[in-house]
Coordinates of C-alpha atoms in Angstrom, one line a residue:
Chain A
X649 CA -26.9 -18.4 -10.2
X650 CA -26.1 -18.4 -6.2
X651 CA -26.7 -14.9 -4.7
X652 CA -25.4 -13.1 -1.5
X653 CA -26.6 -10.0 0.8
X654 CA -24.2 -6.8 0.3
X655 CA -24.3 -3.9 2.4
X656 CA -23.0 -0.7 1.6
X657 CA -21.6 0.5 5.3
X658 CA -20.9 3.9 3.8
X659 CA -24.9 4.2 3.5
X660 CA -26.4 2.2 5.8
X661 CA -27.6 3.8 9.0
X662 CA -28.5 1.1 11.3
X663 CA -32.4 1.7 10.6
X664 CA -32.1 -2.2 11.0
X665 CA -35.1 -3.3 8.8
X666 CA -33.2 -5.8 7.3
X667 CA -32.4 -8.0 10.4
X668 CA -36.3 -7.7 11.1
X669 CA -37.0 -9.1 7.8
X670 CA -34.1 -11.5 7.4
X671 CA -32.7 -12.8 10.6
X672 CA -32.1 -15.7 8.8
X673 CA -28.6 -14.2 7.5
X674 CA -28.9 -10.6 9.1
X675 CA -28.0 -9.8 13.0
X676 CA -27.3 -6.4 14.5
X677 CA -23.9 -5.3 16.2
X678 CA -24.2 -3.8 19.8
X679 CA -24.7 -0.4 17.7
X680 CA -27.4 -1.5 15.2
X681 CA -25.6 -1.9 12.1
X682 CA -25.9 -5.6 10.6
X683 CA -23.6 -8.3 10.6
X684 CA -24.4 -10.4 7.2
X685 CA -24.0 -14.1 6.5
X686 CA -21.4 -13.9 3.7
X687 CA -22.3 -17.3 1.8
X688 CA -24.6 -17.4 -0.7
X689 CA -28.3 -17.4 -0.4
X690 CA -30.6 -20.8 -0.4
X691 CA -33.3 -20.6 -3.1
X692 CA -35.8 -20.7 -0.2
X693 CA -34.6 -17.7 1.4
X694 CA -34.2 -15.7 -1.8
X695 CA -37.9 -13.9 -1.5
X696 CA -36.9 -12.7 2.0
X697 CA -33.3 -11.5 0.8
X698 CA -35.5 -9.4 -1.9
X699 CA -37.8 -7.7 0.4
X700 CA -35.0 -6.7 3.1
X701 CA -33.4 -4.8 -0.1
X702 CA -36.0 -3.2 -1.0
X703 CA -37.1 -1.9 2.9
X704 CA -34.1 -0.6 3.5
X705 CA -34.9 2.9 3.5
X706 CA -31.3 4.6 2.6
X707 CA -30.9 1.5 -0.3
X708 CA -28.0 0.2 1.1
X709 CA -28.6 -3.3 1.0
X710 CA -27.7 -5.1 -2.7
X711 CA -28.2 -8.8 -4.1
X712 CA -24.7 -9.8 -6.0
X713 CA -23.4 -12.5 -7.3
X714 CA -22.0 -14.7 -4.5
X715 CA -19.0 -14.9 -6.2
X716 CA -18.4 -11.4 -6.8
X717 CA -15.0 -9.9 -4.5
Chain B
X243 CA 13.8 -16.7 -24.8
X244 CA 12.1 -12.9 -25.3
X245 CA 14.2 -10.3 -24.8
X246 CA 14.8 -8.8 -21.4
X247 CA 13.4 -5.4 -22.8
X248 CA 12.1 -3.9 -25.3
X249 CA 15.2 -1.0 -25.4
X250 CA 17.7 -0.7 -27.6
X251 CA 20.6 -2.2 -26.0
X252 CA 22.7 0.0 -23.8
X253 CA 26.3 -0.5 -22.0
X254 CA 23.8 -0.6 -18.7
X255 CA 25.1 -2.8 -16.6
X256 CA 22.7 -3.8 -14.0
X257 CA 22.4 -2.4 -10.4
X258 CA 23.8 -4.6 -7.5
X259 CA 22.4 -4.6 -3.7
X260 CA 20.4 -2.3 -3.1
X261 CA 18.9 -2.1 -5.6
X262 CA 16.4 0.6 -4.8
X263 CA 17.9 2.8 -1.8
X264 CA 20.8 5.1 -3.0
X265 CA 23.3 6.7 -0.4
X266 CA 22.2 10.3 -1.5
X267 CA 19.9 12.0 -4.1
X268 CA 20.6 10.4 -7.3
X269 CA 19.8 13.8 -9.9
X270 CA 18.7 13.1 -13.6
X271 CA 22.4 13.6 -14.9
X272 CA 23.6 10.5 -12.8
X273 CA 20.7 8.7 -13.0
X274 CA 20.5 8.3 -16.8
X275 CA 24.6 7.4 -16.2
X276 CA 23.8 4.5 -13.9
X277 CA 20.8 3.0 -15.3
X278 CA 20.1 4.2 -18.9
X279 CA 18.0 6.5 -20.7
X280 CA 13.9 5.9 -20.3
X281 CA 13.2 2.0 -21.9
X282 CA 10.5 3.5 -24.5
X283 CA 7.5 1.0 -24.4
X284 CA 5.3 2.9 -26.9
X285 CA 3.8 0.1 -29.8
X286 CA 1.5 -2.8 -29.1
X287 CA 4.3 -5.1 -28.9
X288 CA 6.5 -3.6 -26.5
X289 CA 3.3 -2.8 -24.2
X290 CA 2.9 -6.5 -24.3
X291 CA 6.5 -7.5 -23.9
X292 CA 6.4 -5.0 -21.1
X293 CA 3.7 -6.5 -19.6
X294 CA 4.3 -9.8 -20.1
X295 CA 8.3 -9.1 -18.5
X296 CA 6.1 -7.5 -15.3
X297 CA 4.3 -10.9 -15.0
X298 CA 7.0 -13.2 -15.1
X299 CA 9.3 -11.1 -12.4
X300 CA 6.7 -12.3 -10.4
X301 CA 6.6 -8.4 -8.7
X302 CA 3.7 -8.4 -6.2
X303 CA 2.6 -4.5 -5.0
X304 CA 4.8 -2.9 -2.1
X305 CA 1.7 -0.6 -0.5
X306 CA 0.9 -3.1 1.5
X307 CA -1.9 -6.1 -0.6
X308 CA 0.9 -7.4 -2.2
X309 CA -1.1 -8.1 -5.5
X310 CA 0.8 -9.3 -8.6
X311 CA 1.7 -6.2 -10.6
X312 CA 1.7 -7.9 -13.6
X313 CA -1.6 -9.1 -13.0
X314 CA -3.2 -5.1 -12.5
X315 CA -1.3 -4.0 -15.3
X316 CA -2.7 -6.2 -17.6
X317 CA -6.2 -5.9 -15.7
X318 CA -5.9 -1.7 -16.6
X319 CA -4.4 -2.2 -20.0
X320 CA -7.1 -4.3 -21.3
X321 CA -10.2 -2.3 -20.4
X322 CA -9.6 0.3 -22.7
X323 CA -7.2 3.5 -24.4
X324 CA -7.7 6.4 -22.1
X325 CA -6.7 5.3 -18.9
X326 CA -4.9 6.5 -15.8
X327 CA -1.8 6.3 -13.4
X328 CA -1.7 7.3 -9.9
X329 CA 1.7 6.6 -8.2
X330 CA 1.0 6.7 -4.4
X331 CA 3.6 7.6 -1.9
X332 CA 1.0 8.5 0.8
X333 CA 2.3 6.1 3.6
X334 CA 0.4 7.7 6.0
X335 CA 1.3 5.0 8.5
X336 CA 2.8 7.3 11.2
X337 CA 5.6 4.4 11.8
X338 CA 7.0 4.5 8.4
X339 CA 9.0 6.4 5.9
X340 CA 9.9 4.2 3.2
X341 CA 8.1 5.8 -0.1
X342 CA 9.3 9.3 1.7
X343 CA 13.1 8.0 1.8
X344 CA 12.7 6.5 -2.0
X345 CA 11.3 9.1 -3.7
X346 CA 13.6 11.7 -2.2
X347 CA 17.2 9.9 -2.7
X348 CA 16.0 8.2 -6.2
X349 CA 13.3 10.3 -7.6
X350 CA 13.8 9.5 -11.5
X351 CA 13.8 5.7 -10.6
X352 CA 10.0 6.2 -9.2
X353 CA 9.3 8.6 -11.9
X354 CA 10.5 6.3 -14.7
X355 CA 8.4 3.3 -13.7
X356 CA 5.4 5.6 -13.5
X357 CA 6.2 6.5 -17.3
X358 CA 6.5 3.0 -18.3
X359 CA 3.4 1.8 -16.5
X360 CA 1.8 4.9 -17.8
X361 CA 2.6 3.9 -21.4
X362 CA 1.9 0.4 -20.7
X363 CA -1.6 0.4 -19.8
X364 CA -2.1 3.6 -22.0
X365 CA -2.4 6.2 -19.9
X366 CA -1.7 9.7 -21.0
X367 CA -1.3 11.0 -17.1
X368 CA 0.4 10.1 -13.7
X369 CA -1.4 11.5 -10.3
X370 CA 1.6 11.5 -7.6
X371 CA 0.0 11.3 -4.5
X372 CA 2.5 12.5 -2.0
X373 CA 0.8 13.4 1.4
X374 CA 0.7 16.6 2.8
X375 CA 3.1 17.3 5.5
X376 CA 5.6 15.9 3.4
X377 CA 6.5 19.0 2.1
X378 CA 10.4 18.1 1.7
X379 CA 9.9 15.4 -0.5
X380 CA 7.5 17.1 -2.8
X381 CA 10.0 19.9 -3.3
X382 CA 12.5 16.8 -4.3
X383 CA 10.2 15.9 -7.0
X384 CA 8.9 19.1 -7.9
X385 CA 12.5 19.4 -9.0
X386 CA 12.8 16.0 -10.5
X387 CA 9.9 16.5 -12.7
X388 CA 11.4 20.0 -14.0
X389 CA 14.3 18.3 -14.7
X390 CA 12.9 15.5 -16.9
X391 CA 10.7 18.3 -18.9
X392 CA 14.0 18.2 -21.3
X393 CA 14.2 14.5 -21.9
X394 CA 10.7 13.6 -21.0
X395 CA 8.7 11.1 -22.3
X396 CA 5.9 13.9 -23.7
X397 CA 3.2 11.2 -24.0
X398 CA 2.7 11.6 -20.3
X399 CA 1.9 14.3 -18.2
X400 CA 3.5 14.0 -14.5
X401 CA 1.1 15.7 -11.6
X402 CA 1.7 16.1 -8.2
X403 CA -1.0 15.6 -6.0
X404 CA -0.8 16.2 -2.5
X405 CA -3.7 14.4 -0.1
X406 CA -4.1 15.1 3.6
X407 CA -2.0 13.7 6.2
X408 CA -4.5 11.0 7.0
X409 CA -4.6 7.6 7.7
X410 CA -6.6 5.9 5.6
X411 CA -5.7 8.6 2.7
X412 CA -3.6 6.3 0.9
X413 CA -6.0 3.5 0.7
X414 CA -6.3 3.4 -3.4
X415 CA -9.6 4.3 -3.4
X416 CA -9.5 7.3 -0.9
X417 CA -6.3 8.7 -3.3
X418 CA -8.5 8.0 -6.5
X419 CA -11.4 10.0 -4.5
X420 CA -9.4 13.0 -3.4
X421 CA -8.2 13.2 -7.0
X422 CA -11.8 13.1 -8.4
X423 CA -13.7 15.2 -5.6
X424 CA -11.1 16.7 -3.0
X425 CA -12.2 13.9 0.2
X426 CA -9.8 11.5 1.1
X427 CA -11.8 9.1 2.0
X428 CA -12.2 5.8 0.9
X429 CA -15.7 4.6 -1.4
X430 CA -17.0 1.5 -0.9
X431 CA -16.0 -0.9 -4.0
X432 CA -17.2 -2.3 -6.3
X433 CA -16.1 -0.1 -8.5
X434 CA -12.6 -0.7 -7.9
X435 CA -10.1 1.6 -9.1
X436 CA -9.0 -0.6 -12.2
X437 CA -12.6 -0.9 -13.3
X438 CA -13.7 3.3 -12.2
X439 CA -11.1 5.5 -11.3
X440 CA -9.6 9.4 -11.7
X441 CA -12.3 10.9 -13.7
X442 CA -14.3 7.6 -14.3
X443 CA -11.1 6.0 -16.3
X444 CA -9.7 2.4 -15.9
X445 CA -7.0 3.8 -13.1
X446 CA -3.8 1.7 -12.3
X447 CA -2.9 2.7 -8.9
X448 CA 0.5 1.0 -7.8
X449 CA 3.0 2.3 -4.5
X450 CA 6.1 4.1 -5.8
X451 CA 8.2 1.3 -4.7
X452 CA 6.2 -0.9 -7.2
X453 CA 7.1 1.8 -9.8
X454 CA 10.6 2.0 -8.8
X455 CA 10.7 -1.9 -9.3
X456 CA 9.0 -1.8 -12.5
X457 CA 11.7 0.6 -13.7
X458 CA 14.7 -1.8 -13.3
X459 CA 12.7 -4.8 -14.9
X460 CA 11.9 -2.6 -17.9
X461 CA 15.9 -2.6 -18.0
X462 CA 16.9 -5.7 -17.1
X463 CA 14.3 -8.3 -17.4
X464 CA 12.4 -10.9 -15.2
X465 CA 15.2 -12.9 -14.5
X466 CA 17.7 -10.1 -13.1
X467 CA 14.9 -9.0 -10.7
X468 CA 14.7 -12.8 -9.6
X469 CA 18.2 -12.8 -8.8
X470 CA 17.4 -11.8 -5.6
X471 CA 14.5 -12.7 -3.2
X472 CA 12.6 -16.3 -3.3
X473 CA 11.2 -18.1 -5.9
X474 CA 7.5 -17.2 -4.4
X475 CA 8.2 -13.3 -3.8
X476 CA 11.3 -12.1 -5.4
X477 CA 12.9 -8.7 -5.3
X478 CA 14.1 -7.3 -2.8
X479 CA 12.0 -5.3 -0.3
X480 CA 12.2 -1.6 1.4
X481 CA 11.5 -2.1 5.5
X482 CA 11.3 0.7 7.9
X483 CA 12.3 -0.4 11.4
X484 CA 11.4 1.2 14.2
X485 CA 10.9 1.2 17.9
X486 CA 13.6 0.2 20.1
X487 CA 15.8 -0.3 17.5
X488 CA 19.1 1.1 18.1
X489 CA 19.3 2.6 14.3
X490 CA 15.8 2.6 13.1
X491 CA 15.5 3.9 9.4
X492 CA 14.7 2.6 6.3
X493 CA 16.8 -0.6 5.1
X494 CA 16.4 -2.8 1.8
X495 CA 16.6 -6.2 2.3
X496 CA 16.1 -9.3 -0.3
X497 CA 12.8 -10.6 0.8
X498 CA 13.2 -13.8 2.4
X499 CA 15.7 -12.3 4.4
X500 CA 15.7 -13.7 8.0
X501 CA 14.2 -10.8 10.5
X502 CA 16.6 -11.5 13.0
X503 CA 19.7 -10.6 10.5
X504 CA 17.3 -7.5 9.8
X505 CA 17.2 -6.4 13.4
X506 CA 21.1 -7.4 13.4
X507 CA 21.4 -4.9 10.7
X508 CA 20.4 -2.0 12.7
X509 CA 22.4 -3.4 15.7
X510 CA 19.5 -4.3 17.8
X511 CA 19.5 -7.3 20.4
X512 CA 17.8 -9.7 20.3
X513 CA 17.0 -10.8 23.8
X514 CA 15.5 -7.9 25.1
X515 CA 12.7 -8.1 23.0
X516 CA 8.9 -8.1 24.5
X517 CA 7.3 -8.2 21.3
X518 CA 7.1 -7.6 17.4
X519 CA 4.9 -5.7 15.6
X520 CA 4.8 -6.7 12.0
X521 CA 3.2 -4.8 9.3
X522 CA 2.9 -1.4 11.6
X523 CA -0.2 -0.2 13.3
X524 CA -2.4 -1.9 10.9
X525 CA -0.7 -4.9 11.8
X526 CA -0.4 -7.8 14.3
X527 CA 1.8 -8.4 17.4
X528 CA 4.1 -11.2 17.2
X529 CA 5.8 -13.2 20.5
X530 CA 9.9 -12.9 20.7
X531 CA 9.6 -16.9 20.2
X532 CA 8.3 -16.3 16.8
X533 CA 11.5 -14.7 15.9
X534 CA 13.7 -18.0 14.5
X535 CA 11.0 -18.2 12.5
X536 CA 9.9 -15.1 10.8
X537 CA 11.8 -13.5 7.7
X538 CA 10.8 -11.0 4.9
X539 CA 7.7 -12.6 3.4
X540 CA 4.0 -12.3 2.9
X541 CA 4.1 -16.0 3.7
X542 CA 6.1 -16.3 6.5
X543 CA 4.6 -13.3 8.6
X544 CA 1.2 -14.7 7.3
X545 CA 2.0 -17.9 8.6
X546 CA 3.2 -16.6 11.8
X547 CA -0.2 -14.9 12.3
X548 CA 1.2 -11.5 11.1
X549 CA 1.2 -9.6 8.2
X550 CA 3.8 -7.8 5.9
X551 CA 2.0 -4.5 4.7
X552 CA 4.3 -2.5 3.5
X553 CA 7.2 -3.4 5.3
X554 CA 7.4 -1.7 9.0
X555 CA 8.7 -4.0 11.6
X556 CA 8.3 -2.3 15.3
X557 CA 10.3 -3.7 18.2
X558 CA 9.4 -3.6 21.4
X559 CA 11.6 -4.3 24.7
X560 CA 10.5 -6.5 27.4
X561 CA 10.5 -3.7 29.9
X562 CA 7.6 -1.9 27.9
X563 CA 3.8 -2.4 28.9
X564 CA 2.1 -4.1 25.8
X565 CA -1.2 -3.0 26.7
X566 CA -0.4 0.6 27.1
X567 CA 1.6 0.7 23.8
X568 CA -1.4 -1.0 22.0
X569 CA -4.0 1.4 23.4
X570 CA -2.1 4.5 22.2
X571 CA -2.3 2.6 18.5
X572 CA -6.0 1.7 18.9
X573 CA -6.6 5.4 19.8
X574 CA -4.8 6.5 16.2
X575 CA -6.5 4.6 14.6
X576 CA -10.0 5.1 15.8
X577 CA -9.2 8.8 15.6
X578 CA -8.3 8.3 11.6
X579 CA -11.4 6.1 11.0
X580 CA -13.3 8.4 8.5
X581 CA -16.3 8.0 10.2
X582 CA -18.1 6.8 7.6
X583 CA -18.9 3.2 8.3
X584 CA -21.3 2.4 11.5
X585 CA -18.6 -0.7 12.5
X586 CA -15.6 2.1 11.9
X587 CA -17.2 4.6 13.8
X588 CA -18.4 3.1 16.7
X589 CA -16.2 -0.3 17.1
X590 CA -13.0 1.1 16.6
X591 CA -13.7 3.7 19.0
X592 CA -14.8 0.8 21.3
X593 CA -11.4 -1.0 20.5
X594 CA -9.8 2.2 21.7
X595 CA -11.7 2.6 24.6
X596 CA -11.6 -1.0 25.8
X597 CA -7.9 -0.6 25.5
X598 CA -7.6 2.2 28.0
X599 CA -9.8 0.5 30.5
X600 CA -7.3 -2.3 30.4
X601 CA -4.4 0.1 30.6
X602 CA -5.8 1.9 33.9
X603 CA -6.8 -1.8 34.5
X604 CA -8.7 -3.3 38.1
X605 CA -12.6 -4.2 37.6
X606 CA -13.2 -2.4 35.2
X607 CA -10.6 -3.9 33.1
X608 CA -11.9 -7.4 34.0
X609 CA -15.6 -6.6 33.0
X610 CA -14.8 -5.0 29.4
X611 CA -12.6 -7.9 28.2
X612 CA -15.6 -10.2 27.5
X613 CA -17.1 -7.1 25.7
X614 CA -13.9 -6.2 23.7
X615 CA -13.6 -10.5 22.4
X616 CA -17.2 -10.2 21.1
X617 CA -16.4 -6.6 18.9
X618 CA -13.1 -8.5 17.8
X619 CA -15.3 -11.4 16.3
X620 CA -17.9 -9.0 14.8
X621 CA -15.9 -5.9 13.4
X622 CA -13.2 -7.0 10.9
X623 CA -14.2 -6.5 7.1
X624 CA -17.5 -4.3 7.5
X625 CA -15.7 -1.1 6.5
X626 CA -15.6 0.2 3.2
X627 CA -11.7 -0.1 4.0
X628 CA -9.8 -1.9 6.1
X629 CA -9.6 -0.3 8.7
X630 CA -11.5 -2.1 11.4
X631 CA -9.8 -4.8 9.8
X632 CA -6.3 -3.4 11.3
X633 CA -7.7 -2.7 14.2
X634 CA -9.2 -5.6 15.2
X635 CA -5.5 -7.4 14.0
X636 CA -4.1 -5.1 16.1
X637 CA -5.7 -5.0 19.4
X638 CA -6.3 -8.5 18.7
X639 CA -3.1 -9.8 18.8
X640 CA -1.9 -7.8 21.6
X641 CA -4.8 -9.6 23.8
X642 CA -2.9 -13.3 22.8
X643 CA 0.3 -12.0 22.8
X644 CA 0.4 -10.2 26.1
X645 CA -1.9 -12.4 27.5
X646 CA 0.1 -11.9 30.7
X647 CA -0.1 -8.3 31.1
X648 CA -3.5 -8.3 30.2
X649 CA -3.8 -10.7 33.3
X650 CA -2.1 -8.4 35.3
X651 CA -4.0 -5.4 34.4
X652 CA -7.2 -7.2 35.1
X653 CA -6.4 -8.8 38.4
X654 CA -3.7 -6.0 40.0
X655 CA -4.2 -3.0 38.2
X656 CA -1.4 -2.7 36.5
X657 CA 1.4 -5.4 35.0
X658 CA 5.1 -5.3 35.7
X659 CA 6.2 -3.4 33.1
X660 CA 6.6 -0.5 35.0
X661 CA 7.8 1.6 31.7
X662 CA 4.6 2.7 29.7
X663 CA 6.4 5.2 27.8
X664 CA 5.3 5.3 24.7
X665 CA 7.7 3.3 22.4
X666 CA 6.2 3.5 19.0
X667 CA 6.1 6.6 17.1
X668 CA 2.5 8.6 17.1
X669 CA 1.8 12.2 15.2
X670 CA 1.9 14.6 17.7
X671 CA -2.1 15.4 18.6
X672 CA -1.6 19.1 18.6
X673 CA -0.3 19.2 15.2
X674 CA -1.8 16.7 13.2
X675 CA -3.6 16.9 10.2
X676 CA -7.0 16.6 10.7
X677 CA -8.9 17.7 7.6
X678 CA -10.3 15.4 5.0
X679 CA -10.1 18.4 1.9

């Protein structure tokens, strides 16, 4: 099942881990916070998509369906 | 054919035009004389009939979203038996004054859809979100609610809630959270409402002119409320108009109405108009040459490039400055951001402030514009709301649509428009309500 990158903007905090780790889909606004590829996620990239959630230290970033909203 | 209702059938004729917006307060005694006593939609069937009459008006939501009502209804009624109702009047839009104007002439019109949603989607309680300030209107149906207790429906318990006077207050899931936790501010969904709502229950949030709608289809069925309106959006629809308008109020029109015989309702001319702003300050500004065009639809103002939201059409004259009137909205709005979101907090601001720089205008005006195109590409939908969204409509919009003054600004230091009184109505900063509890 395709998957896409969520991020919660109520908790994120601009730490910006997640553009480090995934710049693939993930680049930072002039104030840090990220600006995420909405479509869904290629196979290849999945593992990378993983470890951005789980580095992001205030857990803000989620894996959902891509067809979800 | 089913039947238009699932009442008992009464000498009720239905209402004309308006349908919605009486002359005066309508009080119970009249109201039960014009329109009938309470539709009772209490066993499977007529929940279902209900329902299923809702869906085929073809009724979309009046806060703004304009999603089918039918649709949420049945969404809510078919999670589960304990559910919930909040019937939101908290236009916190500073520019309009619809829900205020409805719930205090008809009161038992609003309240009487909020009973039959209620008892349609099983819910044993109705959260009235009124805002604040609105202190008027809340002692109109404070009264109203009194009144019922005789004939009330006593499966469902009415509650007045009042919210701060905030902007982004009303948003459904900012009402649902002041209801829950006393902070109007919006959570970031998933969980929506209908899913998670008041107290963790399957929540049917719906405007009050939704509610007022639903109360007159209970009565007279899916094909009366086509009567009136277009085969894609029927009904008719409450507008507040506003700006230089030469009788700005609140008006009900048949949607699909032409927005020039709007504006010819409230006696306003139509060529000394410098711009339209459709769907207030959440909105988008559209040229005077749209005008032929434009009339009282989702579709038409979305084709357009506008919006609808919930109705309020702002006029301004060619002899106002575009820019000026656009940074005093960008300002609002980035002062009612919740600060909550990183792109909220810090984009809107810069929206705001990118405005003024163009409203003082001169170099500085000509080096922030590349600035302000890039945080209009990468702001809109990264809020748990939508407002960055609005803004970004807003302020962008006015860049397109006076792209002339914008020119002027940047290259003379100021346009033509000598005039940069502010037009469009803005709470007064001094009094506003600025807590969140």
């Amino acid at each position: 099942m395709n998957q896409k990158l969520v991020v919660n903007p109520i908790k994120c905090d601009a730490h910006g881990i997640c553009a480090e780790l995934f710049p693939e889909r993930v680049r930072l606004d002039d104030w840090g916070y990220p600006i995420i590829d909405p479509g869904p996620i290629p196979h290849a990239l999945l593992s990378h998509a993983r470890r951005a959630v789980i580095a992001c230290p205030v857990l803000a970033l989620t894996l959902v369906r891509a067809d979800e909203r | 054919m089913t039947p238009a209702t699932p009442v008992e059938a009464d000498a009720t004729q239905p209402v004309g035009f308006p349908r919605l917006l009486a002359q005066a307060r309508v009080d119970l005694d009249t109201h039960v004389a014009q329109y009938g006593p309470l539709p009772v939609v209490h066993s499977r069937v007529q929940r279902a009939q209900l329902i299923d009459e809702v869906e085929r008006s073809g009724l979309r939501g009046r806060g703004g979203a304009g999603f089918p009502t039918g649709r949420k209804l049945r969404a809510v009624a078919d999670k589960g038996r304990r559910n919930a109702v909040v019937a939101n009047a908290a236009e916190s839009e500073p520019a309009s004054f619809k829900d205020a104007v409805l719930l205090s002439r008809s009161p038992h019109l609003v309240l009487d859809g909020a009973v039959i949603a209620a008892n349609a989607v099983r819910a044993d309680t109705v959260f009235l979100v009124i805002e604040r300030r609105n202190t008027a209107v809340h002692a109109v149906v404070a009264d109203a609610i009194g009144a019922r207790a005789r004939t009330a429906d006593d499966r469902v318990r009415i509650e007045i809630v009042t919210v701060p006077s905030r902007y982004v207050a009303g948003e459904e899931s900012a009402a649902v959270n002041f209801i829950n936790t006393g902070v109007a501010k919006p959570t970031f969904v998933p969980p929506r409402p209908f899913e998670r709502g008041v107290r963790g229950r399957p929540t049917l949030v719906q405007n009050v002119e939704t509610l007022a709608n639903v109360a007159l289809i209970a009565r007279y069925g899916a094909d009366w409320f086509r009567t009136v309106g277009t085969r894609e959006e029927p009904g008719s629809l409450l507008v507040t108009l506003t700006g230089a308008v030469v009788r700005p109020g609140v008006y009900e029109f048949p949607l699909g109405t032409p927005i020039s015989n709007a504006l010819g309702t409230a006696n306003t001319s139509l060529d000394q108009i410098g711009a339209i702003l459709v769907g207030g300050y959440f909105g988008s500004w559209l040229p005077p040459s749209a005008l032929p065009a434009l009339r009282l639809t989702h579709a038409s103002l979305r084709e357009a490039g506008g919006t609808l939201g919930s109705g309020v059409i702002g006029i301004l004259s060619d002899q106002s400055c575009g820019v000026a009137e656009t940074a005093r909205i960008a300002r609002y709005l980035a002062e009612e951001s919740a600060e909550q979101c990183g792109p909220c907090i810090h984009g809107v601001r810069a929206l705001a402030d990118a405005m003024d720089t163009l409203t003082r205008g001169g170099s500085a005006a000509r080096d922030t514009l590349p600035n302000l195109q890039r945080w209009l590409g990468d702001i809109a939908h990264r809020g748990a709301c939508h407002l960055p969204d609005g803004a970004v409509g807003l302020v962008g919009s006015s860049l397109r649509v006076f792209a002339d003054d914008v020119t002027a600004h940047s290259v003379h230091g100021r346009c033509i428009h000598a005039d940069s009184r502010a037009v469009l109505r803005m709470p007064d900063r001094a009094t506003r309500d600025w807590s969140w509890t």
